[in-house]
mmCIF file of C-alpha atoms and ligand atoms in Angstrom:
data_model
loop_
_atom_site.group_PDB
_atom_site.id
_atom_site.type_symbol
_atom_site.label_atom_id
_atom_site.label_comp_id
_atom_site.label_asym_id
_atom_site.label_seq_id
_atom_site.Cartn_x
_atom_site.Cartn_y
_atom_site.Cartn_z
ATOM 1 C CA UNK A 270 -23.174 -44.570 -38.061
ATOM 2 C CA UNK A 271 -21.672 -46.090 -41.151
ATOM 3 C CA UNK A 272 -24.105 -47.876 -43.463
ATOM 4 C CA UNK A 273 -21.775 -50.873 -43.710
ATOM 5 C CA UNK A 274 -21.528 -51.355 -39.937
ATOM 6 C CA UNK A 275 -24.758 -51.032 -37.944
ATOM 7 C CA UNK A 276 -22.831 -51.451 -34.657
ATOM 8 C CA UNK A 277 -20.447 -48.513 -35.054
ATOM 9 C CA UNK A 278 -21.048 -45.835 -32.382
ATOM 10 C CA UNK A 279 -19.586 -42.373 -31.858
ATOM 11 C CA UNK A 280 -17.281 -40.183 -33.940
ATOM 12 C CA UNK A 281 -14.109 -41.339 -35.706
ATOM 13 C CA UNK A 282 -11.479 -42.055 -33.028
ATOM 14 C CA UNK A 283 -8.036 -40.485 -32.617
ATOM 15 C CA UNK A 284 -5.159 -41.203 -30.254
ATOM 16 C CA UNK A 285 -6.337 -38.333 -28.078
ATOM 17 C CA UNK A 286 -9.949 -39.573 -28.014
ATOM 18 C CA UNK A 287 -8.983 -43.040 -26.766
ATOM 19 C CA UNK A 288 -6.514 -41.590 -24.244
ATOM 20 C CA UNK A 289 -9.004 -39.055 -22.863
ATOM 21 C CA UNK A 290 -10.408 -39.526 -19.369
ATOM 22 C CA UNK A 291 -13.911 -39.460 -20.883
ATOM 23 C CA UNK A 292 -15.311 -40.325 -24.314
ATOM 24 C CA UNK A 293 -18.050 -38.572 -26.306
ATOM 25 C CA UNK A 294 -21.083 -39.968 -24.435
ATOM 26 C CA UNK A 295 -22.435 -38.451 -21.226
ATOM 27 C CA UNK A 296 -23.116 -41.306 -18.796
ATOM 28 C CA UNK A 297 -25.517 -42.234 -16.031
ATOM 29 C CA UNK A 298 -25.239 -44.963 -13.430
ATOM 30 C CA UNK A 299 -27.561 -47.156 -11.446
ATOM 31 C CA UNK A 300 -26.747 -49.439 -8.581
ATOM 32 C CA UNK A 301 -27.939 -53.051 -8.406
ATOM 33 C CA UNK A 302 -28.430 -54.452 -4.908
ATOM 34 C CA UNK A 303 -27.110 -57.920 -4.104
ATOM 35 C CA UNK A 304 -30.538 -58.576 -2.578
ATOM 36 C CA UNK A 305 -32.222 -58.170 -5.975
ATOM 37 C CA UNK A 306 -30.112 -60.639 -7.985
ATOM 38 C CA UNK A 307 -28.907 -64.239 -7.901
ATOM 39 C CA UNK A 308 -25.629 -65.671 -9.154
ATOM 40 C CA UNK A 309 -23.419 -62.672 -8.409
ATOM 41 C CA UNK A 310 -23.177 -59.941 -5.795
ATOM 42 C CA UNK A 311 -24.841 -56.947 -7.423
ATOM 43 C CA UNK A 312 -22.917 -53.996 -8.782
ATOM 44 C CA UNK A 313 -23.146 -50.711 -10.660
ATOM 45 C CA UNK A 314 -24.277 -50.215 -14.249
ATOM 46 C CA UNK A 315 -22.726 -47.307 -16.153
ATOM 47 C CA UNK A 316 -24.377 -46.436 -19.477
ATOM 48 C CA UNK A 317 -24.632 -43.699 -22.113
ATOM 49 C CA UNK A 318 -27.489 -41.443 -21.018
ATOM 50 C CA UNK A 319 -28.880 -40.780 -24.482
ATOM 51 C CA UNK A 320 -30.922 -43.369 -26.360
ATOM 52 C CA UNK A 321 -30.671 -41.530 -29.679
ATOM 53 C CA UNK A 322 -27.776 -43.664 -30.987
ATOM 54 C CA UNK A 323 -29.684 -46.944 -30.551
ATOM 55 C CA UNK A 324 -28.406 -49.935 -28.576
ATOM 56 C CA UNK A 325 -24.877 -50.503 -27.276
ATOM 57 C CA UNK A 326 -22.667 -53.491 -26.612
ATOM 58 C CA UNK A 327 -22.142 -54.406 -22.959
ATOM 59 C CA UNK A 328 -19.248 -55.499 -20.734
ATOM 60 C CA UNK A 329 -19.250 -57.082 -17.260
ATOM 61 C CA UNK A 330 -16.151 -56.550 -15.086
ATOM 62 C CA UNK A 331 -15.121 -58.569 -12.011
ATOM 63 C CA UNK A 332 -12.800 -57.447 -9.212
ATOM 64 C CA UNK A 333 -10.082 -59.674 -7.766
ATOM 65 C CA UNK A 334 -9.575 -61.734 -4.586
ATOM 66 C CA UNK A 335 -10.674 -59.880 -1.400
ATOM 67 C CA UNK A 336 -11.729 -56.863 -3.510
ATOM 68 C CA UNK A 337 -14.969 -55.051 -4.295
ATOM 69 C CA UNK A 338 -16.371 -53.279 -7.327
ATOM 70 C CA UNK A 339 -14.741 -50.087 -6.046
ATOM 71 C CA UNK A 340 -11.374 -51.560 -7.106
ATOM 72 C CA UNK A 341 -12.391 -51.484 -10.777
ATOM 73 C CA UNK A 342 -14.907 -48.607 -10.666
ATOM 74 C CA UNK A 343 -12.734 -46.265 -12.754
ATOM 75 C CA UNK A 344 -13.422 -48.445 -15.789
ATOM 76 C CA UNK A 345 -17.195 -47.861 -15.527
ATOM 77 C CA UNK A 346 -17.476 -44.269 -16.736
ATOM 78 C CA UNK A 347 -14.228 -44.510 -18.717
ATOM 79 C CA UNK A 348 -15.598 -47.265 -20.985
ATOM 80 C CA UNK A 349 -19.300 -46.299 -20.870
ATOM 81 C CA UNK A 350 -18.512 -42.785 -22.116
ATOM 82 C CA UNK A 351 -17.054 -44.384 -25.259
ATOM 83 C CA UNK A 352 -20.381 -46.111 -25.982
ATOM 84 C CA UNK A 353 -20.778 -49.305 -23.928
ATOM 85 C CA UNK A 354 -23.058 -50.428 -21.114
ATOM 86 C CA UNK A 355 -20.600 -51.403 -18.369
ATOM 87 C CA UNK A 356 -21.457 -53.505 -15.316
ATOM 88 C CA UNK A 357 -18.860 -53.473 -12.540
ATOM 89 C CA UNK A 358 -19.863 -56.290 -10.201
ATOM 90 C CA UNK A 359 -19.323 -57.508 -6.695
ATOM 91 C CA UNK A 360 -18.861 -61.245 -6.291
ATOM 92 C CA UNK A 361 -20.927 -63.395 -3.928
ATOM 93 C CA UNK A 362 -17.976 -63.516 -1.549
ATOM 94 C CA UNK A 363 -14.622 -61.792 -1.907
ATOM 95 C CA UNK A 364 -12.915 -65.210 -1.620
ATOM 96 C CA UNK A 365 -14.600 -66.694 -4.716
ATOM 97 C CA UNK A 366 -12.153 -68.449 -7.046
ATOM 98 C CA UNK A 367 -11.701 -67.753 -10.783
ATOM 99 C CA UNK A 368 -14.126 -70.412 -12.058
ATOM 100 C CA UNK A 369 -16.845 -68.985 -9.836
ATOM 101 C CA UNK A 370 -15.998 -65.450 -10.935
ATOM 102 C CA UNK A 371 -16.432 -66.600 -14.533
ATOM 103 C CA UNK A 372 -19.896 -67.962 -13.750
ATOM 104 C CA UNK A 373 -20.726 -64.735 -11.936
ATOM 105 C CA UNK A 374 -19.655 -62.584 -14.913
ATOM 106 C CA UNK A 375 -22.030 -64.614 -17.102
ATOM 107 C CA UNK A 376 -24.849 -64.331 -14.541
ATOM 108 C CA UNK A 377 -24.282 -60.569 -14.496
ATOM 109 C CA UNK A 378 -24.501 -60.378 -18.298
ATOM 110 C CA UNK A 379 -27.709 -62.443 -18.218
ATOM 111 C CA UNK A 380 -29.186 -60.086 -15.633
ATOM 112 C CA UNK A 381 -28.041 -57.061 -17.630
ATOM 113 C CA UNK A 382 -29.668 -58.197 -20.876
ATOM 114 C CA UNK A 383 -32.640 -60.027 -19.344
ATOM 115 C CA UNK A 384 -34.048 -58.076 -16.432
ATOM 116 C CA UNK A 385 -32.043 -54.935 -15.676
ATOM 117 C CA UNK A 386 -33.533 -51.462 -16.060
ATOM 118 C CA UNK A 387 -31.182 -50.786 -19.004
ATOM 119 C CA UNK A 388 -31.881 -54.016 -20.925
ATOM 120 C CA UNK A 389 -33.563 -52.152 -23.805
ATOM 121 C CA UNK A 390 -30.368 -50.124 -24.321
ATOM 122 C CA UNK A 391 -28.246 -53.234 -24.956
ATOM 123 C CA UNK A 392 -27.645 -55.372 -28.016
ATOM 124 C CA UNK A 393 -27.585 -58.781 -26.313
ATOM 125 C CA UNK A 394 -25.539 -60.303 -29.141
ATOM 126 C CA UNK A 395 -22.604 -57.946 -28.440
ATOM 127 C CA UNK A 396 -21.177 -58.782 -25.015
ATOM 128 C CA UNK A 397 -17.754 -58.893 -23.414
ATOM 129 C CA UNK A 398 -15.995 -59.614 -20.125
ATOM 130 C CA UNK A 399 -13.111 -58.116 -18.182
ATOM 131 C CA UNK A 400 -11.683 -58.595 -14.722
ATOM 132 C CA UNK A 401 -8.761 -57.978 -12.409
ATOM 133 C CA UNK A 402 -6.565 -60.764 -11.014
ATOM 134 C CA UNK A 403 -8.856 -63.677 -10.036
ATOM 135 C CA UNK A 404 -11.476 -61.690 -11.945
ATOM 136 C CA UNK A 405 -9.118 -61.813 -14.929
ATOM 137 C CA UNK A 406 -8.834 -65.562 -14.389
ATOM 138 C CA UNK A 407 -12.644 -65.539 -14.317
ATOM 139 C CA UNK A 408 -12.694 -63.580 -17.569
ATOM 140 C CA UNK A 409 -10.912 -66.486 -19.293
ATOM 141 C CA UNK A 410 -13.292 -68.973 -17.622
ATOM 142 C CA UNK A 411 -16.323 -67.002 -18.878
ATOM 143 C CA UNK A 412 -14.963 -66.896 -22.425
ATOM 144 C CA UNK A 413 -14.241 -70.631 -22.340
ATOM 145 C CA UNK A 414 -17.793 -71.337 -21.130
ATOM 146 C CA UNK A 415 -19.578 -68.957 -23.520
ATOM 147 C CA UNK A 416 -17.971 -68.773 -26.972
ATOM 148 C CA UNK A 417 -20.585 -66.273 -28.169
ATOM 149 C CA UNK A 418 -18.818 -63.552 -26.160
ATOM 150 C CA UNK A 419 -17.239 -61.025 -28.517
ATOM 151 C CA UNK A 420 -14.295 -59.793 -26.419
ATOM 152 C CA UNK A 421 -12.378 -60.725 -23.262
ATOM 153 C CA UNK A 422 -9.720 -58.720 -21.382
ATOM 154 C CA UNK A 423 -8.032 -60.196 -18.280
ATOM 155 C CA UNK A 424 -6.141 -57.509 -16.309
ATOM 156 C CA UNK A 425 -3.120 -58.897 -14.418
ATOM 157 C CA UNK A 426 -5.078 -62.146 -14.403
ATOM 158 C CA UNK A 427 -4.544 -64.980 -11.926
ATOM 159 C CA UNK A 428 -5.549 -68.605 -12.439
ATOM 160 C CA UNK A 429 -4.226 -72.066 -11.565
ATOM 161 C CA UNK A 430 -5.316 -73.136 -15.073
ATOM 162 C CA UNK A 431 -2.565 -71.904 -17.387
ATOM 163 C CA UNK A 432 -3.936 -73.285 -20.662
ATOM 164 C CA UNK A 433 -6.788 -71.794 -22.694
ATOM 165 C CA UNK A 434 -6.903 -73.537 -26.091
ATOM 166 C CA UNK A 435 -10.719 -73.747 -25.821
ATOM 167 C CA UNK A 436 -11.270 -69.987 -26.059
ATOM 168 C CA UNK A 437 -12.993 -68.701 -29.215
ATOM 169 C CA UNK A 438 -13.440 -65.095 -28.068
ATOM 170 C CA UNK A 439 -10.945 -62.418 -29.194
ATOM 171 C CA UNK A 440 -8.804 -61.882 -26.080
ATOM 172 C CA UNK A 441 -6.448 -59.087 -25.017
ATOM 173 C CA UNK A 442 -4.256 -60.307 -22.126
ATOM 174 C CA UNK A 443 -2.855 -57.424 -20.062
ATOM 175 C CA UNK A 444 0.003 -58.141 -17.647
ATOM 176 C CA UNK A 445 2.325 -56.000 -15.532
ATOM 177 C CA UNK A 446 6.129 -56.250 -15.657
ATOM 178 C CA UNK A 447 6.478 -55.859 -11.874
ATOM 179 C CA UNK A 448 3.620 -58.162 -10.825
ATOM 180 C CA UNK A 449 4.766 -60.391 -7.932
ATOM 181 C CA UNK A 450 1.245 -61.715 -7.126
ATOM 182 C CA UNK A 451 0.445 -63.027 -10.611
ATOM 183 C CA UNK A 452 3.871 -62.869 -12.300
ATOM 184 C CA UNK A 453 3.534 -62.651 -16.085
ATOM 185 C CA UNK A 454 5.884 -65.611 -16.546
ATOM 186 C CA UNK A 455 3.445 -67.927 -14.751
ATOM 187 C CA UNK A 456 0.112 -66.220 -15.523
ATOM 188 C CA UNK A 457 -0.454 -63.719 -18.362
ATOM 189 C CA UNK A 458 2.264 -65.038 -20.685
ATOM 190 C CA UNK A 459 1.169 -68.694 -20.591
ATOM 191 C CA UNK A 460 -2.467 -67.578 -20.822
ATOM 192 C CA UNK A 461 -1.657 -65.680 -24.012
ATOM 193 C CA UNK A 462 0.587 -68.352 -25.490
ATOM 194 C CA UNK A 463 -1.964 -71.125 -24.882
ATOM 195 C CA UNK A 464 -4.796 -69.291 -26.664
ATOM 196 C CA UNK A 465 -5.284 -70.694 -30.189
ATOM 197 C CA UNK A 466 -2.825 -69.282 -32.724
ATOM 198 C CA UNK A 467 -5.761 -68.762 -35.092
ATOM 199 C CA UNK A 468 -7.577 -66.562 -32.553
ATOM 200 C CA UNK A 469 -7.502 -62.781 -32.629
ATOM 201 C CA UNK A 470 -5.383 -62.323 -29.499
ATOM 202 C CA UNK A 471 -2.874 -59.893 -28.055
ATOM 203 C CA UNK A 472 -0.544 -59.602 -25.077
ATOM 204 C CA UNK A 473 0.152 -56.189 -23.565
ATOM 205 C CA UNK A 474 2.738 -56.032 -20.781
ATOM 206 C CA UNK A 475 2.597 -52.762 -18.868
ATOM 207 C CA UNK A 476 5.955 -51.188 -18.011
ATOM 208 C CA UNK A 477 6.674 -49.972 -14.493
ATOM 209 C CA UNK A 478 3.478 -51.597 -13.297
ATOM 210 C CA UNK A 479 2.362 -53.893 -10.481
ATOM 211 C CA UNK A 480 -0.426 -56.371 -9.799
ATOM 212 C CA UNK A 481 -2.550 -53.467 -8.617
ATOM 213 C CA UNK A 482 -1.997 -51.050 -11.517
ATOM 214 C CA UNK A 483 -5.458 -51.979 -12.939
ATOM 215 C CA UNK A 484 -7.052 -50.695 -9.710
ATOM 216 C CA UNK A 485 -6.695 -47.034 -10.633
ATOM 217 C CA UNK A 486 -7.074 -44.926 -13.761
ATOM 218 C CA UNK A 487 -4.489 -45.944 -16.334
ATOM 219 C CA UNK A 488 -4.367 -44.511 -19.828
ATOM 220 C CA UNK A 489 -2.551 -47.460 -21.423
ATOM 221 C CA UNK A 490 -5.070 -49.959 -20.052
ATOM 222 C CA UNK A 491 -7.929 -47.686 -21.135
ATOM 223 C CA UNK A 492 -6.775 -46.953 -24.669
ATOM 224 C CA UNK A 493 -6.083 -50.562 -25.639
ATOM 225 C CA UNK A 494 -9.179 -51.873 -23.832
ATOM 226 C CA UNK A 495 -11.376 -49.328 -25.632
ATOM 227 C CA UNK A 496 -9.765 -50.253 -28.952
ATOM 228 C CA UNK A 497 -10.203 -54.000 -28.337
ATOM 229 C CA UNK A 498 -13.841 -53.669 -27.216
ATOM 230 C CA UNK A 499 -14.689 -51.372 -30.136
ATOM 231 C CA UNK A 500 -12.921 -53.584 -32.671
ATOM 232 C CA UNK A 501 -14.468 -56.875 -31.526
ATOM 233 C CA UNK A 502 -17.760 -56.035 -29.775
ATOM 234 C CA UNK A 503 -18.784 -53.340 -32.263
ATOM 235 C CA UNK A 504 -16.830 -54.737 -35.250
ATOM 236 C CA UNK A 505 -15.592 -51.174 -35.538
ATOM 237 C CA UNK A 506 -12.590 -51.287 -37.870
ATOM 238 C CA UNK A 507 -11.946 -47.568 -37.279
ATOM 239 C CA UNK A 508 -10.099 -48.793 -34.140
ATOM 240 C CA UNK A 509 -7.901 -51.285 -35.992
ATOM 241 C CA UNK A 510 -5.309 -48.510 -36.463
ATOM 242 C CA UNK A 511 -4.528 -48.621 -32.712
ATOM 243 C CA UNK A 512 -4.055 -52.423 -32.662
ATOM 244 C CA UNK A 513 -2.335 -53.166 -35.988
ATOM 245 C CA UNK A 514 0.484 -52.826 -36.775
ATOM 246 C CA UNK A 515 1.312 -53.944 -33.239
ATOM 247 C CA UNK A 516 2.018 -51.106 -30.800
ATOM 248 C CA UNK A 517 5.713 -50.603 -30.047
ATOM 249 C CA UNK A 518 7.323 -51.002 -26.652
ATOM 250 C CA UNK A 519 8.060 -47.692 -24.976
ATOM 251 C CA UNK A 520 7.553 -45.725 -21.801
ATOM 252 C CA UNK A 521 4.353 -47.512 -20.733
ATOM 253 C CA UNK A 522 4.550 -50.728 -22.766
ATOM 254 C CA UNK A 523 7.240 -53.290 -21.879
ATOM 255 C CA UNK A 524 6.134 -55.740 -24.558
ATOM 256 C CA UNK A 525 3.294 -56.190 -27.031
ATOM 257 C CA UNK A 526 2.532 -59.378 -28.947
ATOM 258 C CA UNK A 527 -0.346 -60.260 -31.206
ATOM 259 C CA UNK A 528 -1.451 -61.438 -34.600
ATOM 260 C CA UNK A 529 -2.184 -58.897 -37.301
ATOM 261 C CA UNK A 530 -4.183 -58.332 -39.365
ATOM 262 C CA UNK A 531 -7.217 -59.449 -37.381
ATOM 263 C CA UNK A 532 -9.354 -62.172 -38.877
ATOM 264 C CA UNK A 533 -12.754 -61.659 -37.223
HETATM 265 O O1 9J3 B 709 -7.316 -61.745 -7.288
HETATM 266 C C1 9J3 B 709 -6.109 -61.721 -6.960
HETATM 267 O O2 9J3 B 709 -5.493 -60.708 -6.570
HETATM 268 C C2 9J3 B 709 -5.458 -63.084 -6.984
HETATM 269 C C3 9J3 B 709 -4.100 -63.146 -6.478
HETATM 270 C C4 9J3 B 709 -3.980 -63.856 -5.162
HETATM 271 O O3 9J3 B 709 -3.839 -63.232 -4.148
HETATM 272 O O4 9J3 B 709 -4.048 -65.203 -5.184
HETATM 273 C C5 9J3 B 709 -3.590 -65.871 -4.035
HETATM 274 C C6 9J3 B 709 -4.472 -66.998 -3.693
HETATM 275 ZN ZN1 ZN B 710 -6.977 -74.975 -19.422
#
């Protein structure tokens, strides 16, 4: 790792390395029973198998309304193999609303860093949150409630609260151009616009995508999520090249907005 950044992990990235189905780290996984935790519904922890690179940042990910961790499971090994501890969770009930999902993401992070079997592998100062739909709404709630979080990524997020000026966490809002459940015009776009203009923030609108695009492997979601998590959880400026200058619209991106250069 570079002497000037103690948090940098893994080799120098390239477009192909962030688009690959797996990153440089072999991963393991362990399941967490709902019976053994309070405040969320258990889940699966994916983590780099080796301990020789030191500790890693960590990310908790919530599914959406009526859904289980299986709906976001692809992100576990995809992100962990790039050098993160990733906790895909179940919620207490599949009907839990976004504010509750936000609390549950934070409870999952507290479990991960405080009592889980992988706690010694994690740098508890470098944490992030992600989620799909109401879990994306919960991602914004978690960031609002815990400004020490280093990165937040709502995926086709859904929330009745459209305004997020309180957020201090660098946030990448990912929407889908064909979403009829959480249309970008009434969800992701106002979420993005209402975040502070001084915040490191970005809006990625997927082209040819639906509300459920984040429920299976997607290279565009993966490459920009990896870049955002690396840039803001690990302070790894080697990934800035994929975020600034802003990516252009094209085959898989309908629109991309953001503020460059990044300030944190
Ligand atoms: O988590 C989601 O998919 C939220 C979208 C939804 O169905 O909200 C209706 C109450
Ligand atoms: Zn608000």
